Amino acid sequence: GHPEDFTLAELQELDAGSWHDPRLSWDRDYTGEKLITLDQLLDAFGSSLSYHIELKRPTPGLPEAVVAAVRARGLVANTYLFSIEDEAGLIRAKKIEPRLRIAWAPEDLLRDNPRRAVERCVANGFSMITLNLTNQSAELVQLAHDLGLEARSSGISSREKMIAAAELGCNGMTINWPDWLLEYVRDHESS
């Protein structure tokens, strides 16, 4: 089911690490891991991390609650709020907290009119466009940069895909192996 079909107590009883996809495991077995709330995450790590908080789908009150949680801890500068489906929620969040950095992955628009997708991010006052392996190109990344946006790549599931995104000029990426990326950056900064 969906998370909203359960109480918070029920969700926190689940073994979030019991599923296993060997393609995504890199350093240990996560069996026994429990879910934590956004408040618990922000309280535990504070300003030591940068956060990319995703609104999975339009949910009444969620953008407002996320902004309140981030603001209450003074973490606006550490946070990107991200969504694929919820452009309206991202716009509301930006109106509530203009300093909040917004990342959007308008997948349908990127498929139909990539230039318009980048322009719409700019028009909305967003900070970043999130691309993926099916829609990213050097031209699109350059357009984003020319218009003042960061470009992020998602769907990175191998070293080859990571290198391809880096070589396109993406500012960042969603990756389960940050050590690979750190190694790549170190190697290319020294050469």
PDB file of C-alpha atoms in Angstrom:
ATOM      1  CA  GLY A   1       0.000   0.000   0.000  1.00  0.00           C
ATOM      2  CA  HIS A   2       0.829   3.675   0.102  1.00  0.00           C
ATOM      3  CA  PRO A   3       2.292   5.329   3.206  1.00  0.00           C
ATOM      4  CA  GLU A   4      -0.922   7.278   3.758  1.00  0.00           C
ATOM      5  CA  ASP A   5      -2.747   3.956   4.204  1.00  0.00           C
ATOM      6  CA  PHE A   6      -0.896   3.391   7.494  1.00  0.00           C
ATOM      7  CA  THR A   7      -0.419   5.207  10.779  1.00  0.00           C
ATOM      8  CA  LEU A   8       3.013   6.584  11.619  1.00  0.00           C
ATOM      9  CA  ALA A   9       3.339   3.947  14.348  1.00  0.00           C
ATOM     10  CA  GLU A  10       2.624   1.184  11.817  1.00  0.00           C
ATOM     11  CA  LEU A  11       5.171   2.580   9.370  1.00  0.00           C
ATOM     12  CA  GLN A  12       7.817   2.809  12.068  1.00  0.00           C
ATOM     13  CA  GLU A  13       7.338  -0.875  12.895  1.00  0.00           C
ATOM     14  CA  LEU A  14       8.218  -1.932   9.348  1.00  0.00           C
ATOM     15  CA  ASP A  15      11.634  -3.316   8.463  1.00  0.00           C
ATOM     16  CA  ALA A  16      12.605  -0.750   5.833  1.00  0.00           C
ATOM     17  CA  GLY A  17      15.798  -2.619   4.979  1.00  0.00           C
ATOM     18  CA  SER A  18      14.335  -6.079   4.481  1.00  0.00           C
ATOM     19  CA  TRP A  19      13.919  -5.775   0.718  1.00  0.00           C
ATOM     20  CA  HIS A  20      17.100  -6.372  -1.199  1.00  0.00           C
ATOM     21  CA  ASP A  21      18.173  -5.346  -4.660  1.00  0.00           C
ATOM     22  CA  PRO A  22      21.799  -6.408  -5.144  1.00  0.00           C
ATOM     23  CA  ARG A  23      22.295  -3.692  -7.772  1.00  0.00           C
ATOM     24  CA  LEU A  24      21.701  -1.041  -5.118  1.00  0.00           C
ATOM     25  CA  SER A  25      23.604  -2.516  -2.171  1.00  0.00           C
ATOM     26  CA  TRP A  26      27.152  -1.389  -1.778  1.00  0.00           C
ATOM     27  CA  ASP A  27      28.400  -1.501   1.763  1.00  0.00           C
ATOM     28  CA  ARG A  28      26.167  -3.475   4.093  1.00  0.00           C
ATOM     29  CA  ASP A  29      22.928  -5.287   4.751  1.00  0.00           C
ATOM     30  CA  TYR A  30      20.194  -2.891   5.843  1.00  0.00           C
ATOM     31  CA  THR A  31      17.869  -5.519   7.313  1.00  0.00           C
ATOM     32  CA  GLY A  32      16.335  -4.209  10.514  1.00  0.00           C
ATOM     33  CA  GLU A  33      16.510  -0.524   9.596  1.00  0.00           C
ATOM     34  CA  LYS A  34      13.469   1.472  10.674  1.00  0.00           C
ATOM     35  CA  LEU A  35      11.874   4.509   9.069  1.00  0.00           C
ATOM     36  CA  ILE A  36      12.393   7.856  10.726  1.00  0.00           C
ATOM     37  CA  THR A  37      10.407  11.040  10.270  1.00  0.00           C
ATOM     38  CA  LEU A  38      11.664  14.133   8.505  1.00  0.00           C
ATOM     39  CA  ASP A  39      11.758  15.897  11.875  1.00  0.00           C
ATOM     40  CA  GLN A  40      13.956  13.120  13.303  1.00  0.00           C
ATOM     41  CA  LEU A  41      16.289  13.286  10.302  1.00  0.00           C
ATOM     42  CA  LEU A  42      16.668  17.056  10.467  1.00  0.00           C
ATOM     43  CA  ASP A  43      17.182  16.957  14.240  1.00  0.00           C
ATOM     44  CA  ALA A  44      19.781  14.184  14.001  1.00  0.00           C
ATOM     45  CA  PHE A  45      21.945  15.749  11.297  1.00  0.00           C
ATOM     46  CA  GLY A  46      21.138  19.468  11.384  1.00  0.00           C
ATOM     47  CA  SER A  47      23.384  21.621   9.242  1.00  0.00           C
ATOM     48  CA  SER A  48      25.966  18.857   8.704  1.00  0.00           C
ATOM     49  CA  LEU A  49      24.111  17.716   5.558  1.00  0.00           C
ATOM     50  CA  SER A  50      22.522  19.105   2.434  1.00  0.00           C
ATOM     51  CA  TYR A  51      18.985  17.801   2.040  1.00  0.00           C
ATOM     52  CA  HIS A  52      17.101  16.927  -1.137  1.00  0.00           C
ATOM     53  CA  ILE A  53      13.588  16.412   0.190  1.00  0.00           C
ATOM     54  CA  GLU A  54      11.218  14.886  -2.339  1.00  0.00           C
ATOM     55  CA  LEU A  55       7.486  15.473  -2.532  1.00  0.00           C
ATOM     56  CA  LYS A  56       6.505  12.147  -4.106  1.00  0.00           C
ATOM     57  CA  ARG A  57       3.043  13.213  -5.220  1.00  0.00           C
ATOM     58  CA  PRO A  58       0.631  16.063  -4.559  1.00  0.00           C
ATOM     59  CA  THR A  59      -0.509  15.805  -0.939  1.00  0.00           C
ATOM     60  CA  PRO A  60      -2.556  18.575   0.710  1.00  0.00           C
ATOM     61  CA  GLY A  61      -0.516  20.415   3.330  1.00  0.00           C
ATOM     62  CA  LEU A  62       2.732  18.537   2.690  1.00  0.00           C
ATOM     63  CA  PRO A  63       4.741  21.380   1.095  1.00  0.00           C
ATOM     64  CA  GLU A  64       3.717  23.678   3.940  1.00  0.00           C
ATOM     65  CA  ALA A  65       4.677  21.094   6.588  1.00  0.00           C
ATOM     66  CA  VAL A  66       8.069  20.469   4.985  1.00  0.00           C
ATOM     67  CA  VAL A  67       8.821  24.198   4.771  1.00  0.00           C
ATOM     68  CA  ALA A  68       7.823  24.608   8.430  1.00  0.00           C
ATOM     69  CA  ALA A  69      10.102  21.740   9.507  1.00  0.00           C
ATOM     70  CA  VAL A  70      13.069  23.099   7.556  1.00  0.00           C
ATOM     71  CA  ARG A  71      12.497  26.686   8.712  1.00  0.00           C
ATOM     72  CA  ALA A  72      12.083  25.715  12.375  1.00  0.00           C
ATOM     73  CA  ARG A  73      15.603  24.265  12.342  1.00  0.00           C
ATOM     74  CA  GLY A  74      17.228  27.057  10.351  1.00  0.00           C
ATOM     75  CA  LEU A  75      18.000  24.676   7.477  1.00  0.00           C
ATOM     76  CA  VAL A  76      16.598  26.594   4.508  1.00  0.00           C
ATOM     77  CA  ALA A  77      20.107  27.152   3.093  1.00  0.00           C
ATOM     78  CA  ASN A  78      20.831  23.405   3.384  1.00  0.00           C
ATOM     79  CA  THR A  79      17.727  22.248   1.564  1.00  0.00           C
ATOM     80  CA  TYR A  80      16.443  21.561  -1.916  1.00  0.00           C
ATOM     81  CA  LEU A  81      12.774  20.689  -2.185  1.00  0.00           C
ATOM     82  CA  PHE A  82      12.221  18.369  -5.132  1.00  0.00           C
ATOM     83  CA  SER A  83       9.320  16.808  -7.014  1.00  0.00           C
ATOM     84  CA  ILE A  84       8.484  15.117 -10.271  1.00  0.00           C
ATOM     85  CA  GLU A  85       4.705  15.432 -10.160  1.00  0.00           C
ATOM     86  CA  ASP A  86       3.969  18.301  -7.795  1.00  0.00           C
ATOM     87  CA  GLU A  87       4.857  21.536  -9.601  1.00  0.00           C
ATOM     88  CA  ALA A  88       2.033  23.358  -7.779  1.00  0.00           C
ATOM     89  CA  GLY A  89       3.347  22.192  -4.400  1.00  0.00           C
ATOM     90  CA  LEU A  90       6.832  23.411  -5.280  1.00  0.00           C
ATOM     91  CA  ILE A  91       5.435  26.799  -6.318  1.00  0.00           C
ATOM     92  CA  ARG A  92       3.520  27.054  -3.006  1.00  0.00           C
ATOM     93  CA  ALA A  93       6.656  26.158  -1.041  1.00  0.00           C
ATOM     94  CA  LYS A  94       8.662  28.825  -2.892  1.00  0.00           C
ATOM     95  CA  LYS A  95       5.984  31.440  -2.107  1.00  0.00           C
ATOM     96  CA  ILE A  96       6.062  30.512   1.590  1.00  0.00           C
ATOM     97  CA  GLU A  97       9.862  30.508   1.753  1.00  0.00           C
ATOM     98  CA  PRO A  98      11.441  32.425  -1.151  1.00  0.00           C
ATOM     99  CA  ARG A  99      14.980  31.446  -0.066  1.00  0.00           C
ATOM    100  CA  LEU A 100      14.201  27.737  -0.463  1.00  0.00           C
ATOM    101  CA  ARG A 101      15.957  26.097  -3.391  1.00  0.00           C
ATOM    102  CA  ILE A 102      13.590  24.156  -5.609  1.00  0.00           C
ATOM    103  CA  ALA A 103      14.483  21.267  -7.918  1.00  0.00           C
ATOM    104  CA  TRP A 104      11.949  19.981 -10.433  1.00  0.00           C
ATOM    105  CA  ALA A 105      11.955  16.979 -12.767  1.00  0.00           C
ATOM    106  CA  PRO A 106       9.175  17.737 -15.268  1.00  0.00           C
ATOM    107  CA  GLU A 107       9.490  14.371 -17.017  1.00  0.00           C
ATOM    108  CA  ASP A 108       6.537  14.733 -19.411  1.00  0.00           C
ATOM    109  CA  LEU A 109       7.559  18.251 -20.424  1.00  0.00           C
ATOM    110  CA  LEU A 110      11.208  17.190 -20.791  1.00  0.00           C
ATOM    111  CA  ARG A 111      10.089  14.452 -23.163  1.00  0.00           C
ATOM    112  CA  ASP A 112       7.767  16.715 -25.193  1.00  0.00           C
ATOM    113  CA  ASN A 113       9.600  20.056 -25.119  1.00  0.00           C
ATOM    114  CA  PRO A 114      12.947  20.033 -23.272  1.00  0.00           C
ATOM    115  CA  ARG A 115      13.653  23.720 -23.852  1.00  0.00           C
ATOM    116  CA  ARG A 116      10.243  24.678 -22.456  1.00  0.00           C
ATOM    117  CA  ALA A 117      10.908  22.512 -19.384  1.00  0.00           C
ATOM    118  CA  VAL A 118      14.065  24.461 -18.596  1.00  0.00           C
ATOM    119  CA  GLU A 119      12.352  27.800 -19.285  1.00  0.00           C
ATOM    120  CA  ARG A 120       9.443  26.872 -17.013  1.00  0.00           C
ATOM    121  CA  CYS A 121      11.837  26.075 -14.165  1.00  0.00           C
ATOM    122  CA  VAL A 122      13.316  29.538 -14.585  1.00  0.00           C
ATOM    123  CA  ALA A 123       9.875  31.199 -14.822  1.00  0.00           C
ATOM    124  CA  ASN A 124       8.824  29.461 -11.593  1.00  0.00           C
ATOM    125  CA  GLY A 125      11.906  30.757  -9.783  1.00  0.00           C
ATOM    126  CA  PHE A 126      13.303  27.258  -9.295  1.00  0.00           C
ATOM    127  CA  SER A 127      17.025  26.634  -8.756  1.00  0.00           C
ATOM    128  CA  MET A 128      17.555  23.283 -10.410  1.00  0.00           C
ATOM    129  CA  ILE A 129      16.200  21.039 -13.131  1.00  0.00           C
ATOM    130  CA  THR A 130      16.521  17.317 -12.521  1.00  0.00           C
ATOM    131  CA  LEU A 131      17.225  15.283 -15.622  1.00  0.00           C
ATOM    132  CA  ASN A 132      17.631  11.550 -16.120  1.00  0.00           C
ATOM    133  CA  LEU A 133      19.310   9.186 -18.515  1.00  0.00           C
ATOM    134  CA  THR A 134      16.405   9.343 -20.979  1.00  0.00           C
ATOM    135  CA  ASN A 135      16.310  13.129 -21.350  1.00  0.00           C
ATOM    136  CA  GLN A 136      19.696  14.616 -20.499  1.00  0.00           C
ATOM    137  CA  SER A 137      22.077  16.015 -23.089  1.00  0.00           C
ATOM    138  CA  ALA A 138      25.024  18.386 -23.168  1.00  0.00           C
ATOM    139  CA  GLU A 139      22.821  20.958 -24.931  1.00  0.00           C
ATOM    140  CA  LEU A 140      20.104  20.784 -22.281  1.00  0.00           C
ATOM    141  CA  VAL A 141      22.604  21.006 -19.412  1.00  0.00           C
ATOM    142  CA  GLN A 142      24.241  24.013 -21.092  1.00  0.00           C
ATOM    143  CA  LEU A 143      20.856  25.696 -21.613  1.00  0.00           C
ATOM    144  CA  ALA A 144      20.040  25.204 -17.932  1.00  0.00           C
ATOM    145  CA  HIS A 145      23.383  26.700 -16.931  1.00  0.00           C
ATOM    146  CA  ASP A 146      22.984  29.604 -19.374  1.00  0.00           C
ATOM    147  CA  LEU A 147      19.601  30.414 -17.797  1.00  0.00           C
ATOM    148  CA  GLY A 148      20.993  30.260 -14.250  1.00  0.00           C
ATOM    149  CA  LEU A 149      19.845  26.782 -13.234  1.00  0.00           C
ATOM    150  CA  GLU A 150      21.791  23.905 -11.826  1.00  0.00           C
ATOM    151  CA  ALA A 151      21.292  20.599 -13.646  1.00  0.00           C
ATOM    152  CA  ARG A 152      21.126  17.351 -11.695  1.00  0.00           C
ATOM    153  CA  SER A 153      21.077  13.816 -13.058  1.00  0.00           C
ATOM    154  CA  SER A 154      19.030  10.992 -11.573  1.00  0.00           C
ATOM    155  CA  GLY A 155      18.754   7.286 -12.274  1.00  0.00           C
ATOM    156  CA  ILE A 156      22.485   6.682 -11.898  1.00  0.00           C
ATOM    157  CA  SER A 157      22.953   2.930 -11.479  1.00  0.00           C
ATOM    158  CA  SER A 158      26.501   2.325 -12.716  1.00  0.00           C
ATOM    159  CA  ARG A 159      29.909   3.977 -12.943  1.00  0.00           C
ATOM    160  CA  GLU A 160      29.411   4.436 -16.679  1.00  0.00           C
ATOM    161  CA  LYS A 161      26.165   6.368 -16.170  1.00  0.00           C
ATOM    162  CA  MET A 162      27.801   8.449 -13.447  1.00  0.00           C
ATOM    163  CA  ILE A 163      30.700   9.356 -15.736  1.00  0.00           C
ATOM    164  CA  ALA A 164      28.317  10.201 -18.589  1.00  0.00           C
ATOM    165  CA  ALA A 165      26.356  12.614 -16.366  1.00  0.00           C
ATOM    166  CA  ALA A 166      29.544  14.223 -15.071  1.00  0.00           C
ATOM    167  CA  GLU A 167      30.888  14.653 -18.599  1.00  0.00           C
ATOM    168  CA  LEU A 168      27.649  16.386 -19.641  1.00  0.00           C
ATOM    169  CA  GLY A 169      28.374  19.006 -16.986  1.00  0.00           C
ATOM    170  CA  CYS A 170      25.668  18.087 -14.471  1.00  0.00           C
ATOM    171  CA  ASN A 171      26.171  19.881 -11.156  1.00  0.00           C
ATOM    172  CA  GLY A 172      25.165  16.844  -9.139  1.00  0.00           C
ATOM    173  CA  MET A 173      23.443  13.507  -9.293  1.00  0.00           C
ATOM    174  CA  THR A 174      21.368  11.072  -7.323  1.00  0.00           C
ATOM    175  CA  ILE A 175      23.658   8.124  -6.742  1.00  0.00           C
ATOM    176  CA  ASN A 176      23.834   5.249  -4.273  1.00  0.00           C
ATOM    177  CA  TRP A 177      27.626   5.188  -4.463  1.00  0.00           C
ATOM    178  CA  PRO A 178      28.889   8.636  -3.454  1.00  0.00           C
ATOM    179  CA  ASP A 179      32.368   7.166  -2.999  1.00  0.00           C
ATOM    180  CA  TRP A 180      32.510   6.530  -6.768  1.00  0.00           C
ATOM    181  CA  LEU A 181      31.670  10.136  -7.494  1.00  0.00           C
ATOM    182  CA  LEU A 182      34.142  11.486  -4.948  1.00  0.00           C
ATOM    183  CA  GLU A 183      36.870   9.309  -6.465  1.00  0.00           C
ATOM    184  CA  TYR A 184      35.948  10.479  -9.979  1.00  0.00           C
ATOM    185  CA  VAL A 185      36.008  14.151  -8.957  1.00  0.00           C
ATOM    186  CA  ARG A 186      39.352  13.759  -7.153  1.00  0.00           C
ATOM    187  CA  ASP A 187      40.897  11.994 -10.155  1.00  0.00           C
ATOM    188  CA  HIS A 188      39.675  14.648 -12.587  1.00  0.00           C
ATOM    189  CA  GLU A 189      40.606  17.627 -10.429  1.00  0.00           C
ATOM    190  CA  SER A 190      44.184  16.377 -10.174  1.00  0.00           C
ATOM    191  CA  SER A 191      44.564  15.777 -13.917  1.00  0.00           C
TER     192      SER A 191
END
